[in-house]
C-alpha cells in the first residue's frame, strides 16, 4: 500500500489585493494631480496657443447662481491643471502617431509637411470641394455693391481695383490630402466670370504669377494660412504692374528691385493653433529688402483692435507719384514691404469694410480692395 | 456634470471622495444624498426638485402600501411618477403628434394647439422606473418599505447611476444602503472599472461618433452605399461603447462608494438572436420591462396571440422610453416584430443553422434598427436605408470617399472596438487568473499586475488627453 504524501499547501498569494491597491493609489494620485498643478504650476512651461483670453475665475453675484455655475464650468474647462501639456501631447500623438489633424475643423494636414486651414475659416475646405458654391444672388449683390463703390470713387477721379489673394488650396492643390478633391470650378472662378460679365471693375490677377513663381521658390507658407514674403512680393509686383497699365507714370515693378535672403523657416499660424509651432516649421523663410533707391518710409502705424493688425502709412521716394489707398485683410500685411515703394503716398488699412468716408478724406488716386479667396462671400457685407 | 468632464474628474470626484472616506460611517448616506443633489442641480438647477418630488411620491407610496393602503399607495406611485414623466418627456411629442394628425386631416384645431418647449430633466426615465420598481416590489411584498427618506433619497438620487443608469433596483442595494464596507481594494476595483468605462466612452465611442456623425449629417448625394454601411457600423459601435462605457463608470463609481450595481451589458453584439440580444443589451431595462410589464401583462402564460400582443406592447413602450419620437417607437416595434417572428419558429431554425448565420442575422437586424434610432425623422431613416440597400442613384458629389474615413486612427479604433465588443478582455483575465493559480511565480505575477496597472494609468492619462483636446479652441488671429 502506498501512502501519498500530502503536498505542501502553498500560501495563497493575495495578488488581487495587490493589483487593486496599486490601482487605487494610482487613480487617487491622478485625480489630485491637476489641482496640484493649478497650485504649484508644474506644467507652466506649456502655454496656451489659442490666441484668446481664457475664461477667468467668475465672481458670484447673488442671486445669479446659474450664471456663476456656467462661468465656473467654462473657467474650469479652460484652466484645469495640465491642460496645455495634455493638449500638446495629444496634438503630437495625433499628428505624428496617427497622421491626423488634432483639430480637423481648424487645420487640415496635407502631404509633404503642408498644412491648410480647416472649415472653421469660412468653410474653406468645403468651398474648395464645391460643397458650398457661391450663390448667384450673392454674386449679384457683391457686383452691385462694388459697382456702387466704383461709381462713388469715379466722382472724385479715383479708380477702384479688386485683388483676390488665392487660398493655399488653389496654389498648392498637389499637397492636399487625398480625401480633399478640388472642384473644377472654384467659387473664385464663378465670381470672376460673373464680375467680368456684369461690371467693369478691374480684377488684379495674382494667381497666374504665383503659379509661375512657385516653380522657382515656395510662395506660400507650409505651416501658415498666408503667402510667404516671396509670394507677397510676387503678388505685390503683379498688382503694381496691373495698376501701372492705367497709371503709366508709376515705375515698372521687377524682382530685380529686391535682394532676397533665404533663412530657416518658423512655425506658422496653423501649427501654432496645434501647439506644434516648434516641432513643425516652414522649410524656408525670406528676408527681402528693396534696393535703397526704391525703399519707401513708414510714417504712421495705427493699431487696429478689430483685426489685430495695424494700418500703416508710407511715403515713397517720389511723392508726386499717384497716391494709393489699399484696404485689405491679413494677406495685405506683408505687402507693406513692397507696394509702397512704387507710389507717391500709400495708406494700407486693415479693415473688413469699405469705408467711403475714409476714401473721401484720403482723396487717393487708386483704391485697391484686397480680400482672400475664401472670404469673397463676405464682400456682401462690405 | 458629465463623468467625462474635467470638472467632474478633477474637482467634484476627488473632493467628494476625500470627504466621503473621512466622515463617520453613519453620515455617509446624508453626504452622498446631498452631494448627489448638488451634482444634479449643477447642471439642472431647480429641476432637481422634480427628482425630489418623484422620490418623495414613491417614498410616500411605499409607506402607504405598508400601512395597508395598498391601492392608494400604488395609484399614487403610478399616477404621480408617470405624470411627471409624461409631462416632461412626452407632452411636446403628444401635442406635435396631435397637431400633425390635425394638419393631415385639415382639421381646424391646428392653431389652437400650442405648447411651449418643455426641457427634459436629465435621468427622469431612470429615476421614474427606479421609483416604480420600488413601490411595485413593496406592493407585491418582495421588499419592505424604507422608513427613512434620507436612505430612500440616497438610492434614487445617487450620482453614480443618476443620469445614465443602469436602472438599479432598491431590492438589489437595500442591504448596502444600511451597511456597506469601504476598502482600498474595492476602491481599486471601482477605479479600474471606471477607467475602462471612461476610455470606452472617450477613446472609442467618441471616435466612432465622429465618423458616424459626419456620414449621418451629410447630404445623401455626397457618399456611396459602402460609406452608408461604414456609417451604421460605426454608429452601432458608438452607441454600444458610449452606453456600456457609462454603465462601467457607474458601476465603478458605485464600488468606490461601497455599492455593487448589477451588470448592464453582456457583449450584446455576439448575440445569436434578437431575444438573446435583449438578454445582453441594457439588461437593467429589459429585465425591468420583463418583471414589471411583460409578466404583469400575462407574459407567455396565455395564448400565442396574447404573448405576441404582450411582446409588442413591451417593445412599443421600450421604444417610447428611449425617446419621444416616432423613430424610437418604430425602432421598438421593429425589435418586437423580430422577437415575435423568432417565437413563431425562427429561433428553433436559427439554432440548427450553420454557426455564423445566427450571428450575422442578429447583427444585421440590430444595425438596421439603429438607423431608426440615429436619424432625426422617418423620411431620413428611409432615405438612409435606401442608400444602404443601394436603391438610391450613385452620389453626384463624392465628397466622402472611403479614404476620408479609413485612416490609421479609425482602423485602429475599429479593431479595438471589434475586439472589445467580444469577450476577449474577459477571457484574457480568465486566462491570466488560471495561469497565476497554476504556476504561482509570485514575482512574475507581481510584475504582471504592476504592468497592468501602469497600462491602466496610461490609459487614463491618454483619455484625459483627449478630453483636454475637446476644450482647446485656438484662433488664427488674436481675439482679445
Coordinates of N, CA, C and O in Angstrom, one line a residue, chain A residues 10-28 30-32 34-35 47-53 66 68-70 72-73 76-78 80 82-84 86-87 89-90 93-94 97-100 102-103 106 117 121 126 129-131 178-179 181 225-226 269-270 272-275 305-307 309 330-331 374, chain B residues 1 6-11 13-14 17-18 41-46 184-189 191-192 194-195 210 219 222 256 397-401 403-404 407-410 412 425 429 433 436 440-442 445-450 452-453 456-458 460-462 464-480:
Chain A
X10 N 0.4 25.6 -0.5 CA 1.1 26.8 -0.8 C 0.2 28.0 -0.3 O -1.0 27.9 -0.4
X11 N 0.8 28.9 0.4 CA 0.1 30.0 0.9 C -0.5 30.8 -0.2 O 0.2 31.3 -1.1
X12 N -1.8 31.0 -0.3 CA -2.4 31.8 -1.4 C -1.9 33.2 -1.4 O -1.7 33.9 -0.4
X13 N -1.5 33.6 -2.6 CA -1.0 34.9 -2.8 C -2.2 35.9 -3.0 O -3.0 35.7 -3.8
X14 N -2.2 36.9 -2.2 CA -3.3 37.9 -2.3 C -3.0 38.9 -3.4 O -2.9 40.1 -3.2
X15 N -2.9 38.3 -4.6 CA -2.5 39.2 -5.7 C -3.5 40.2 -6.1 O -3.3 41.3 -6.5
X16 N -4.8 39.7 -6.1 CA -5.9 40.7 -6.5 C -5.8 41.9 -5.6 O -5.9 43.0 -6.1
X17 N -5.5 41.7 -4.3 CA -5.5 42.9 -3.4 C -4.3 43.8 -3.9 O -4.5 45.0 -3.9
X18 N -3.2 43.2 -4.2 CA -2.0 44.0 -4.6 C -2.4 44.8 -5.9 O -2.2 46.0 -5.9
X19 N -3.0 44.2 -6.9 CA -3.3 44.9 -8.1 C -4.3 46.0 -7.8 O -4.1 47.2 -8.3
X20 N -5.3 45.7 -7.1 CA -6.3 46.8 -6.8 C -5.8 47.9 -5.9 O -6.2 49.0 -6.0
X21 N -4.9 47.5 -5.0 CA -4.3 48.5 -4.1 C -3.5 49.5 -4.9 O -3.7 50.7 -4.7
X22 N -2.7 49.0 -5.8 CA -1.8 50.0 -6.5 C -2.7 50.8 -7.6 O -2.4 51.9 -7.8
X23 N -3.8 50.1 -8.1 CA -4.7 50.9 -9.0 C -5.3 52.0 -8.2 O -5.5 53.1 -8.7
X24 N -5.8 51.7 -7.0 CA -6.5 52.7 -6.1 C -5.5 53.8 -5.9 O -5.9 55.0 -6.0
X25 N -4.3 53.5 -5.5 CA -3.3 54.6 -5.2 C -3.1 55.4 -6.5 O -3.1 56.7 -6.4
X26 N -2.8 54.7 -7.6 CA -2.5 55.5 -8.8 C -3.7 56.4 -9.2 O -3.5 57.5 -9.6
X27 N -4.9 55.8 -9.1 CA -6.1 56.6 -9.5 C -6.2 57.8 -8.6 O -6.5 58.9 -9.1
X28 N -6.1 57.6 -7.3 CA -6.2 58.7 -6.4 C -5.2 59.8 -6.7 O -5.6 61.0 -6.7
X30 N -3.8 60.4 -9.6 CA -4.2 61.1 -10.9 C -5.3 62.1 -10.7 O -5.3 63.1 -11.4
X31 N -6.2 61.7 -9.8 CA -7.4 62.7 -9.6 C -6.9 64.0 -9.0 O -7.4 65.0 -9.2
X32 N -5.8 63.9 -8.1 CA -5.4 65.0 -7.4 C -4.3 65.9 -8.2 O -4.2 67.1 -7.9
X34 N -4.1 67.3 -11.2 CA -4.5 68.6 -11.8 C -4.6 69.8 -10.8 O -4.2 70.9 -11.1
X35 N -5.2 69.4 -9.7 CA -5.4 70.5 -8.7 C -4.0 70.9 -8.1 O -3.8 72.1 -7.9
X47 N 2.4 76.7 -22.6 CA 1.4 77.8 -22.7 C 0.3 77.6 -23.7 O 0.5 76.8 -24.6
X48 N -0.8 78.2 -23.4 CA -1.9 78.1 -24.4 C -1.5 78.8 -25.7 O -1.0 79.9 -25.6
X49 N -1.8 78.2 -26.8 CA -1.6 78.9 -28.1 C -2.9 79.2 -28.8 O -3.0 79.3 -30.0
X50 N -3.9 79.5 -27.9 CA -5.3 79.7 -28.5 C -5.6 81.1 -29.0 O -6.6 81.3 -29.7
X51 N -4.7 82.0 -28.7 CA -4.9 83.4 -29.1 C -6.2 84.0 -28.7 O -6.9 84.6 -29.5
X52 N -6.6 83.7 -27.4 CA -7.8 84.3 -26.9 C -7.6 84.3 -25.4 O -6.8 83.6 -24.8
X53 N -8.5 85.1 -24.7 CA -8.4 85.2 -23.3 C -9.2 84.0 -22.7 O -10.4 83.8 -23.1
X66 N -27.0 80.3 -11.5 CA -26.8 79.5 -12.7 C -25.7 80.2 -13.6 O -24.9 79.5 -14.2
X68 N -23.2 81.9 -12.4 CA -22.0 81.5 -11.8 C -21.5 80.1 -12.2 O -20.4 79.9 -12.5
X69 N -22.5 79.2 -12.1 CA -22.2 77.8 -12.5 C -21.7 77.7 -13.9 O -20.6 77.0 -14.1
X70 N -22.4 78.3 -14.8 CA -21.9 78.3 -16.2 C -20.5 78.9 -16.4 O -19.7 78.3 -17.1
X72 N -18.3 79.2 -14.1 CA -17.3 78.4 -13.4 C -16.9 77.1 -14.2 O -15.8 76.7 -14.3
X73 N -18.0 76.5 -14.8 CA -17.8 75.4 -15.7 C -16.8 75.8 -16.8 O -15.8 75.0 -17.1
X76 N -13.2 76.3 -15.4 CA -12.5 75.1 -15.1 C -12.1 74.3 -16.3 O -11.0 73.8 -16.4
X77 N -13.0 74.3 -17.3 CA -12.7 73.6 -18.6 C -11.5 74.2 -19.2 O -10.7 73.4 -19.8
X78 N -11.3 75.5 -19.1 CA -10.2 76.1 -19.8 C -8.9 76.3 -19.0 O -7.9 76.8 -19.5
X80 N -8.0 73.9 -16.1 CA -7.6 72.9 -15.2 C -6.2 72.5 -15.4 O -5.6 72.7 -16.5
X82 N -2.6 70.9 -16.0 CA -2.0 70.1 -17.1 C -2.7 70.2 -18.4 O -2.3 69.5 -19.3
X83 N -3.7 71.1 -18.5 CA -4.5 71.1 -19.8 C -3.6 71.4 -21.0 O -3.7 70.7 -22.0
X84 N -2.8 72.4 -20.9 CA -2.0 72.7 -22.1 C -0.9 71.6 -22.4 O -0.7 71.3 -23.6
X86 N -1.3 68.5 -21.7 CA -2.1 67.4 -22.2 C -2.4 67.6 -23.7 O -2.4 66.7 -24.5
X87 N -2.8 68.8 -24.0 CA -3.2 69.1 -25.4 C -2.0 69.0 -26.3 O -2.0 68.5 -27.4
X89 N 0.6 67.1 -25.9 CA 0.9 65.7 -26.1 C -0.1 65.0 -27.0 O 0.3 64.3 -27.9
X90 N -1.3 65.4 -26.8 CA -2.4 64.9 -27.7 C -2.2 65.3 -29.2 O -2.2 64.5 -30.1
X93 N 0.8 63.4 -30.6 CA 0.4 62.0 -30.8 C -0.5 61.8 -32.0 O -0.3 61.0 -32.9
X94 N -1.5 62.7 -32.2 CA -2.4 62.6 -33.3 C -1.7 62.9 -34.6 O -1.9 62.2 -35.6
X97 N 1.8 60.3 -34.5 CA 1.5 58.9 -34.3 C 0.4 58.4 -35.3 O 0.5 57.3 -35.9
X98 N -0.6 59.2 -35.5 CA -1.7 58.7 -36.3 C -1.8 59.4 -37.6 O -2.7 59.0 -38.5
X99 N -1.0 60.4 -37.8 CA -1.0 61.1 -39.1 C -2.3 61.9 -39.4 O -2.7 62.1 -40.5
X100 N -3.0 62.3 -38.3 CA -4.3 63.0 -38.5 C -4.2 64.4 -37.8 O -3.4 64.6 -36.9
X102 N -5.0 67.1 -35.3 CA -5.6 67.1 -34.0 C -6.8 67.9 -33.9 O -7.7 67.7 -33.0
X103 N -6.9 69.0 -34.7 CA -8.1 69.8 -34.7 C -8.6 69.9 -36.2 O -8.3 70.9 -36.8
X106 N -10.0 73.1 -37.6 CA -9.1 74.3 -37.7 C -8.0 74.1 -38.7 O -7.7 75.0 -39.4
X117 N -5.7 75.6 -43.9 CA -6.8 76.0 -42.9 C -8.0 75.1 -43.1 O -8.3 74.6 -44.2
X121 N -12.5 78.3 -40.9 CA -12.3 79.6 -41.6 C -13.2 79.6 -42.8 O -12.9 79.2 -43.9
X126 N -14.7 73.0 -47.6 CA -15.9 72.7 -48.3 C -16.0 73.6 -49.6 O -16.4 73.1 -50.6
X129 N -14.0 72.1 -52.3 CA -14.6 70.8 -52.8 C -15.9 71.0 -53.6 O -16.5 70.0 -54.0
X130 N -16.3 72.3 -53.6 CA -17.6 72.6 -54.4 C -18.8 72.2 -53.6 O -19.9 72.1 -54.1
X131 N -18.7 72.1 -52.2 CA -19.9 71.7 -51.4 C -20.7 73.0 -51.2 O -21.9 72.9 -51.0
X178 N -5.5 63.3 -49.8 CA -6.2 62.6 -50.8 C -7.7 62.7 -50.7 O -8.4 62.7 -51.7
X179 N -8.2 62.9 -49.5 CA -9.6 62.9 -49.3 C -10.3 64.2 -49.7 O -11.5 64.4 -49.8
X181 N -10.8 66.6 -52.7 CA -10.8 66.6 -54.1 C -11.2 68.0 -54.6 O -12.4 68.4 -54.3
X225 N -1.5 80.1 -42.9 CA -2.6 80.3 -43.9 C -2.2 81.2 -45.1 O -2.8 81.3 -46.1
X226 N -1.1 82.0 -44.8 CA -0.7 83.1 -45.8 C 0.3 82.7 -46.8 O 1.0 81.7 -46.6
X269 N 0.9 80.2 -38.3 CA -0.3 80.2 -37.5 C -1.1 78.9 -37.4 O -1.8 78.6 -36.4
X270 N -0.9 78.1 -38.4 CA -1.7 76.8 -38.4 C -1.1 75.8 -37.4 O -1.8 75.2 -36.6
X272 N 0.8 76.7 -35.0 CA 0.6 77.4 -33.6 C -0.7 77.0 -33.0 O -0.8 76.7 -31.8
X273 N -1.8 76.9 -33.9 CA -3.1 76.5 -33.4 C -3.0 75.1 -32.8 O -3.7 74.7 -31.9
X274 N -2.1 74.3 -33.4 CA -2.0 72.9 -32.9 C -1.0 72.8 -31.8 O -0.7 71.7 -31.3
X275 N -0.4 73.9 -31.3 CA 0.6 74.0 -30.3 C 1.9 73.2 -30.7 O 2.6 72.7 -29.9
X305 N -7.7 97.4 -33.4 CA -8.2 96.5 -32.4 C -9.1 95.4 -33.0 O -9.2 94.3 -32.5
X306 N -9.8 95.7 -34.1 CA -10.7 94.8 -34.7 C -10.0 93.5 -35.3 O -10.4 92.4 -35.1
X307 N -8.9 93.8 -36.0 CA -8.2 92.7 -36.7 C -6.8 92.3 -36.1 O -6.2 91.3 -36.5
X309 N -4.1 93.7 -36.6 CA -3.0 94.1 -37.5 C -3.1 95.6 -37.7 O -4.2 96.1 -38.0
X330 N -5.4 90.2 -43.7 CA -4.1 89.9 -43.2 C -3.1 89.6 -44.4 O -1.9 89.7 -44.2
X331 N -3.6 89.2 -45.5 CA -2.7 89.0 -46.7 C -2.0 90.3 -47.1 O -0.9 90.2 -47.7
X374 N -11.2 82.8 -49.9 CA -12.2 82.1 -49.1 C -13.3 83.0 -48.5 O -14.4 82.6 -48.1
Chain B
X1 N -23.3 67.8 -15.1 CA -21.9 67.4 -15.0 C -21.7 66.0 -15.5 O -22.3 65.1 -15.1
X6 N -13.7 67.4 -17.2 CA -12.6 67.7 -16.2 C -13.1 68.1 -14.9 O -12.6 67.7 -13.8
X7 N -14.2 68.9 -14.9 CA -14.7 69.4 -13.6 C -15.2 68.2 -12.7 O -15.1 68.3 -11.5
X8 N -15.8 67.2 -13.3 CA -16.2 66.0 -12.5 C -15.0 65.3 -12.0 O -14.8 64.9 -10.9
X9 N -14.1 65.0 -13.0 CA -12.9 64.1 -12.7 C -12.0 64.7 -11.7 O -11.5 64.0 -10.8
X10 N -11.7 66.0 -11.8 CA -10.6 66.6 -11.0 C -11.0 67.5 -9.9 O -10.2 68.0 -9.2
X11 N -12.3 67.8 -9.9 CA -12.8 68.7 -8.8 C -13.9 68.0 -8.0 O -13.7 67.8 -6.8
X13 N -15.2 64.8 -8.1 CA -15.0 63.4 -7.6 C -13.9 63.4 -6.5 O -14.2 62.8 -5.4
X14 N -12.7 64.0 -6.7 CA -11.8 63.9 -5.6 C -12.3 64.6 -4.3 O -12.1 64.1 -3.2
X17 N -14.8 62.3 -2.7 CA -14.3 61.0 -2.2 C -13.5 61.3 -0.9 O -13.6 60.5 0.1
X18 N -12.8 62.4 -0.9 CA -12.0 62.7 0.3 C -12.9 62.8 1.5 O -12.7 62.2 2.6
X41 N -28.1 69.4 -9.4 CA -28.5 70.8 -9.6 C -27.5 71.6 -10.3 O -27.8 72.6 -10.9
X42 N -26.2 71.1 -10.3 CA -25.1 71.9 -11.0 C -25.5 72.0 -12.5 O -25.3 73.1 -13.1
X43 N -26.1 71.0 -13.1 CA -26.5 71.1 -14.5 C -27.9 71.4 -14.7 O -28.3 72.0 -15.7
X44 N -28.8 71.1 -13.7 CA -30.2 71.2 -14.0 C -30.9 72.2 -13.1 O -32.1 72.4 -13.3
X45 N -30.2 72.9 -12.3 CA -30.7 73.9 -11.3 C -32.0 73.4 -10.6 O -32.0 72.4 -10.1
X46 N -33.1 74.2 -10.7 CA -34.3 73.9 -9.9 C -35.0 72.6 -10.3 O -35.9 72.1 -9.6
X184 N -9.7 49.8 0.4 CA -8.8 50.2 -0.7 C -9.0 49.3 -1.9 O -9.0 49.7 -3.0
X185 N -9.1 48.0 -1.6 CA -9.3 47.0 -2.7 C -10.5 47.3 -3.6 O -10.5 47.4 -4.8
X186 N -11.6 47.6 -2.8 CA -12.9 47.8 -3.5 C -12.8 49.1 -4.3 O -13.3 49.2 -5.4
X187 N -12.1 50.1 -3.7 CA -11.9 51.3 -4.4 C -11.1 51.1 -5.7 O -11.4 51.6 -6.8
X188 N -10.1 50.2 -5.6 CA -9.2 49.9 -6.8 C -10.0 49.2 -7.8 O -9.9 49.5 -9.0
X189 N -10.9 48.3 -7.4 CA -11.8 47.6 -8.4 C -12.6 48.6 -9.1 O -12.8 48.6 -10.3
X191 N -12.0 51.8 -9.4 CA -11.2 52.7 -10.2 C -10.9 52.0 -11.6 O -10.9 52.7 -12.6
X192 N -10.5 50.8 -11.5 CA -10.2 50.0 -12.8 C -11.4 50.0 -13.7 O -11.3 50.3 -14.9
X194 N -13.9 52.1 -13.7 CA -14.2 53.5 -14.1 C -13.3 53.9 -15.2 O -13.7 54.5 -16.2
X195 N -12.0 53.6 -15.1 CA -11.0 54.0 -16.2 C -11.4 53.3 -17.5 O -11.4 53.9 -18.5
X210 N -17.5 60.5 -34.4 CA -17.0 61.5 -35.4 C -17.3 61.0 -36.8 O -17.8 61.8 -37.6
X219 N -25.3 65.3 -46.8 CA -26.4 65.1 -47.7 C -26.2 63.8 -48.4 O -25.0 63.4 -48.7
X222 N -23.6 62.9 -51.2 CA -22.2 63.1 -51.0 C -21.4 61.8 -50.6 O -20.3 61.8 -50.3
X256 N -16.6 52.4 -5.7 CA -15.8 53.4 -4.9 C -16.6 53.9 -3.7 O -16.0 54.2 -2.6
X397 N -21.9 64.1 -55.9 CA -20.6 64.8 -55.5 C -20.0 63.8 -54.5 O -20.5 63.6 -53.4
X398 N -18.9 63.1 -54.8 CA -18.3 62.2 -53.9 C -17.4 62.9 -52.9 O -16.2 62.8 -53.0
X399 N -18.0 63.6 -52.0 CA -17.3 64.3 -51.0 C -16.6 63.4 -50.0 O -15.6 63.7 -49.4
X400 N -17.3 62.4 -49.7 CA -16.8 61.5 -48.6 C -16.5 60.1 -49.2 O -17.3 59.2 -49.0
X401 N -15.4 60.0 -49.8 CA -15.0 58.7 -50.3 C -14.5 57.8 -49.2 O -14.4 58.3 -48.0
X403 N -11.7 56.7 -48.5 CA -10.4 57.1 -48.0 C -10.6 58.2 -46.9 O -9.7 58.4 -46.1
X404 N -11.7 58.9 -46.9 CA -11.9 60.0 -46.0 C -12.0 59.4 -44.6 O -11.6 60.0 -43.6
X407 N -8.5 55.8 -42.1 CA -7.1 56.2 -41.8 C -6.6 55.4 -40.6 O -7.4 54.6 -40.0
X408 N -5.4 55.6 -40.2 CA -4.8 54.8 -39.2 C -5.7 54.8 -37.9 O -5.9 53.8 -37.3
X409 N -6.1 56.0 -37.6 CA -6.8 56.2 -36.3 C -8.2 55.4 -36.3 O -8.5 54.6 -35.4
X410 N -8.9 55.5 -37.4 CA -10.2 54.8 -37.4 C -10.0 53.3 -37.5 O -10.8 52.6 -36.9
X412 N -7.5 51.5 -36.3 CA -7.1 51.0 -35.0 C -8.3 51.0 -34.1 O -8.5 50.1 -33.4
X425 N -11.4 40.6 -23.6 CA -10.8 41.2 -22.4 C -11.1 40.3 -21.2 O -10.3 40.0 -20.4
X429 N -8.4 37.9 -18.9 CA -8.3 37.9 -17.4 C -8.5 36.5 -16.8 O -7.8 36.1 -15.9
X433 N -5.7 34.6 -14.7 CA -6.1 34.1 -13.4 C -5.7 32.6 -13.3 O -5.1 32.1 -12.4
X436 N -2.0 32.2 -13.1 CA -1.5 32.6 -11.8 C -1.8 31.5 -10.7 O -0.9 31.2 -9.9
X440 N 2.0 30.1 -9.8 CA 2.3 30.8 -8.6 C 3.7 31.3 -8.5 O 4.4 31.2 -7.5
X441 N 4.2 31.9 -9.6 CA 5.5 32.6 -9.5 C 5.2 34.0 -9.0 O 4.8 34.8 -9.8
X442 N 5.4 34.2 -7.8 CA 4.9 35.4 -7.2 C 5.5 36.7 -7.9 O 4.8 37.6 -8.1
X445 N 4.0 37.3 -11.1 CA 2.6 37.8 -11.0 C 2.6 39.3 -10.6 O 1.8 40.0 -11.1
X446 N 3.5 39.6 -9.7 CA 3.6 41.0 -9.3 C 4.0 41.9 -10.4 O 3.4 42.9 -10.6
X447 N 4.9 41.4 -11.2 CA 5.3 42.1 -12.4 C 4.2 42.3 -13.4 O 3.9 43.4 -13.8
X448 N 3.4 41.2 -13.6 CA 2.3 41.4 -14.5 C 1.3 42.4 -14.0 O 0.8 43.2 -14.7
X449 N 0.9 42.2 -12.7 CA -0.1 43.2 -12.1 C 0.4 44.6 -12.1 O -0.4 45.5 -12.4
X450 N 1.7 44.8 -11.9 CA 2.3 46.2 -11.9 C 2.1 46.7 -13.4 O 1.7 47.9 -13.6
X452 N 0.1 45.8 -15.7 CA -1.3 46.0 -16.0 C -1.8 47.3 -15.4 O -2.5 48.1 -16.0
X453 N -1.4 47.6 -14.2 CA -1.8 48.8 -13.5 C -1.2 50.1 -14.2 O -1.9 51.1 -14.4
X456 N -3.2 50.7 -17.2 CA -4.5 51.4 -16.8 C -4.2 52.9 -16.6 O -5.0 53.7 -17.0
X457 N -3.2 53.2 -15.9 CA -2.9 54.6 -15.6 C -2.6 55.4 -16.9 O -3.1 56.5 -17.1
X458 N -1.8 54.7 -17.8 CA -1.5 55.4 -19.1 C -2.8 55.5 -19.9 O -3.0 56.5 -20.6
X460 N -5.7 56.0 -18.7 CA -6.5 57.2 -18.1 C -5.8 58.5 -18.5 O -6.6 59.4 -18.9
X461 N -4.5 58.5 -18.5 CA -3.8 59.8 -18.9 C -4.2 60.0 -20.4 O -4.5 61.2 -20.8
X462 N -4.1 59.0 -21.2 CA -4.4 59.1 -22.7 C -5.9 59.6 -22.8 O -6.1 60.5 -23.7
X464 N -7.7 61.4 -20.7 CA -7.8 62.8 -20.3 C -7.1 63.7 -21.3 O -7.6 64.8 -21.5
X465 N -6.1 63.2 -22.0 CA -5.5 64.0 -23.1 C -6.6 64.3 -24.2 O -6.7 65.4 -24.7
X466 N -7.4 63.3 -24.5 CA -8.5 63.5 -25.5 C -9.5 64.5 -24.9 O -10.0 65.3 -25.7
X467 N -9.8 64.4 -23.6 CA -10.7 65.4 -23.0 C -10.2 66.8 -23.1 O -10.9 67.7 -23.3
X468 N -8.9 66.9 -22.8 CA -8.2 68.3 -22.9 C -8.4 68.8 -24.3 O -8.6 70.0 -24.4
X469 N -8.2 68.0 -25.3 CA -8.3 68.5 -26.7 C -9.6 69.0 -27.0 O -9.8 70.0 -27.8
X470 N -10.7 68.5 -26.3 CA -12.0 69.0 -26.6 C -12.2 70.4 -26.0 O -13.2 71.1 -26.4
X471 N -11.4 70.8 -25.1 CA -11.6 72.1 -24.5 C -10.7 73.2 -25.2 O -10.7 74.3 -24.9
X472 N -9.9 72.7 -26.2 CA -8.9 73.6 -26.8 C -9.5 74.3 -28.0 O -9.9 73.6 -28.9
X473 N -9.6 75.6 -28.0 CA -10.2 76.3 -29.1 C -9.4 77.4 -29.6 O -9.6 78.6 -29.3
X474 N -8.4 77.1 -30.4 CA -7.5 78.2 -30.9 C -8.0 79.0 -32.0 O -8.9 78.5 -32.8
X475 N -7.5 80.2 -32.2 CA -7.8 81.1 -33.3 C -6.6 81.5 -34.1 O -5.5 81.5 -33.5
X476 N -6.8 81.8 -35.4 CA -5.7 82.2 -36.2 C -5.2 83.6 -35.8 O -4.1 83.9 -35.6
X477 N -6.2 84.5 -35.5 CA -5.9 85.9 -35.1 C -6.3 86.0 -33.6 O -7.2 85.3 -33.2
X478 N -5.6 86.9 -33.0 CA -5.9 87.2 -31.6 C -7.3 87.7 -31.4 O -7.8 88.5 -32.1
X479 N -8.0 87.1 -30.4 CA -9.3 87.6 -30.1 C -9.3 88.1 -28.7 O -9.7 87.4 -27.7
X480 N -8.9 89.3 -28.5 CA -8.8 89.9 -27.2 C -9.8 91.1 -27.1 O -10.2 91.7 -28.1

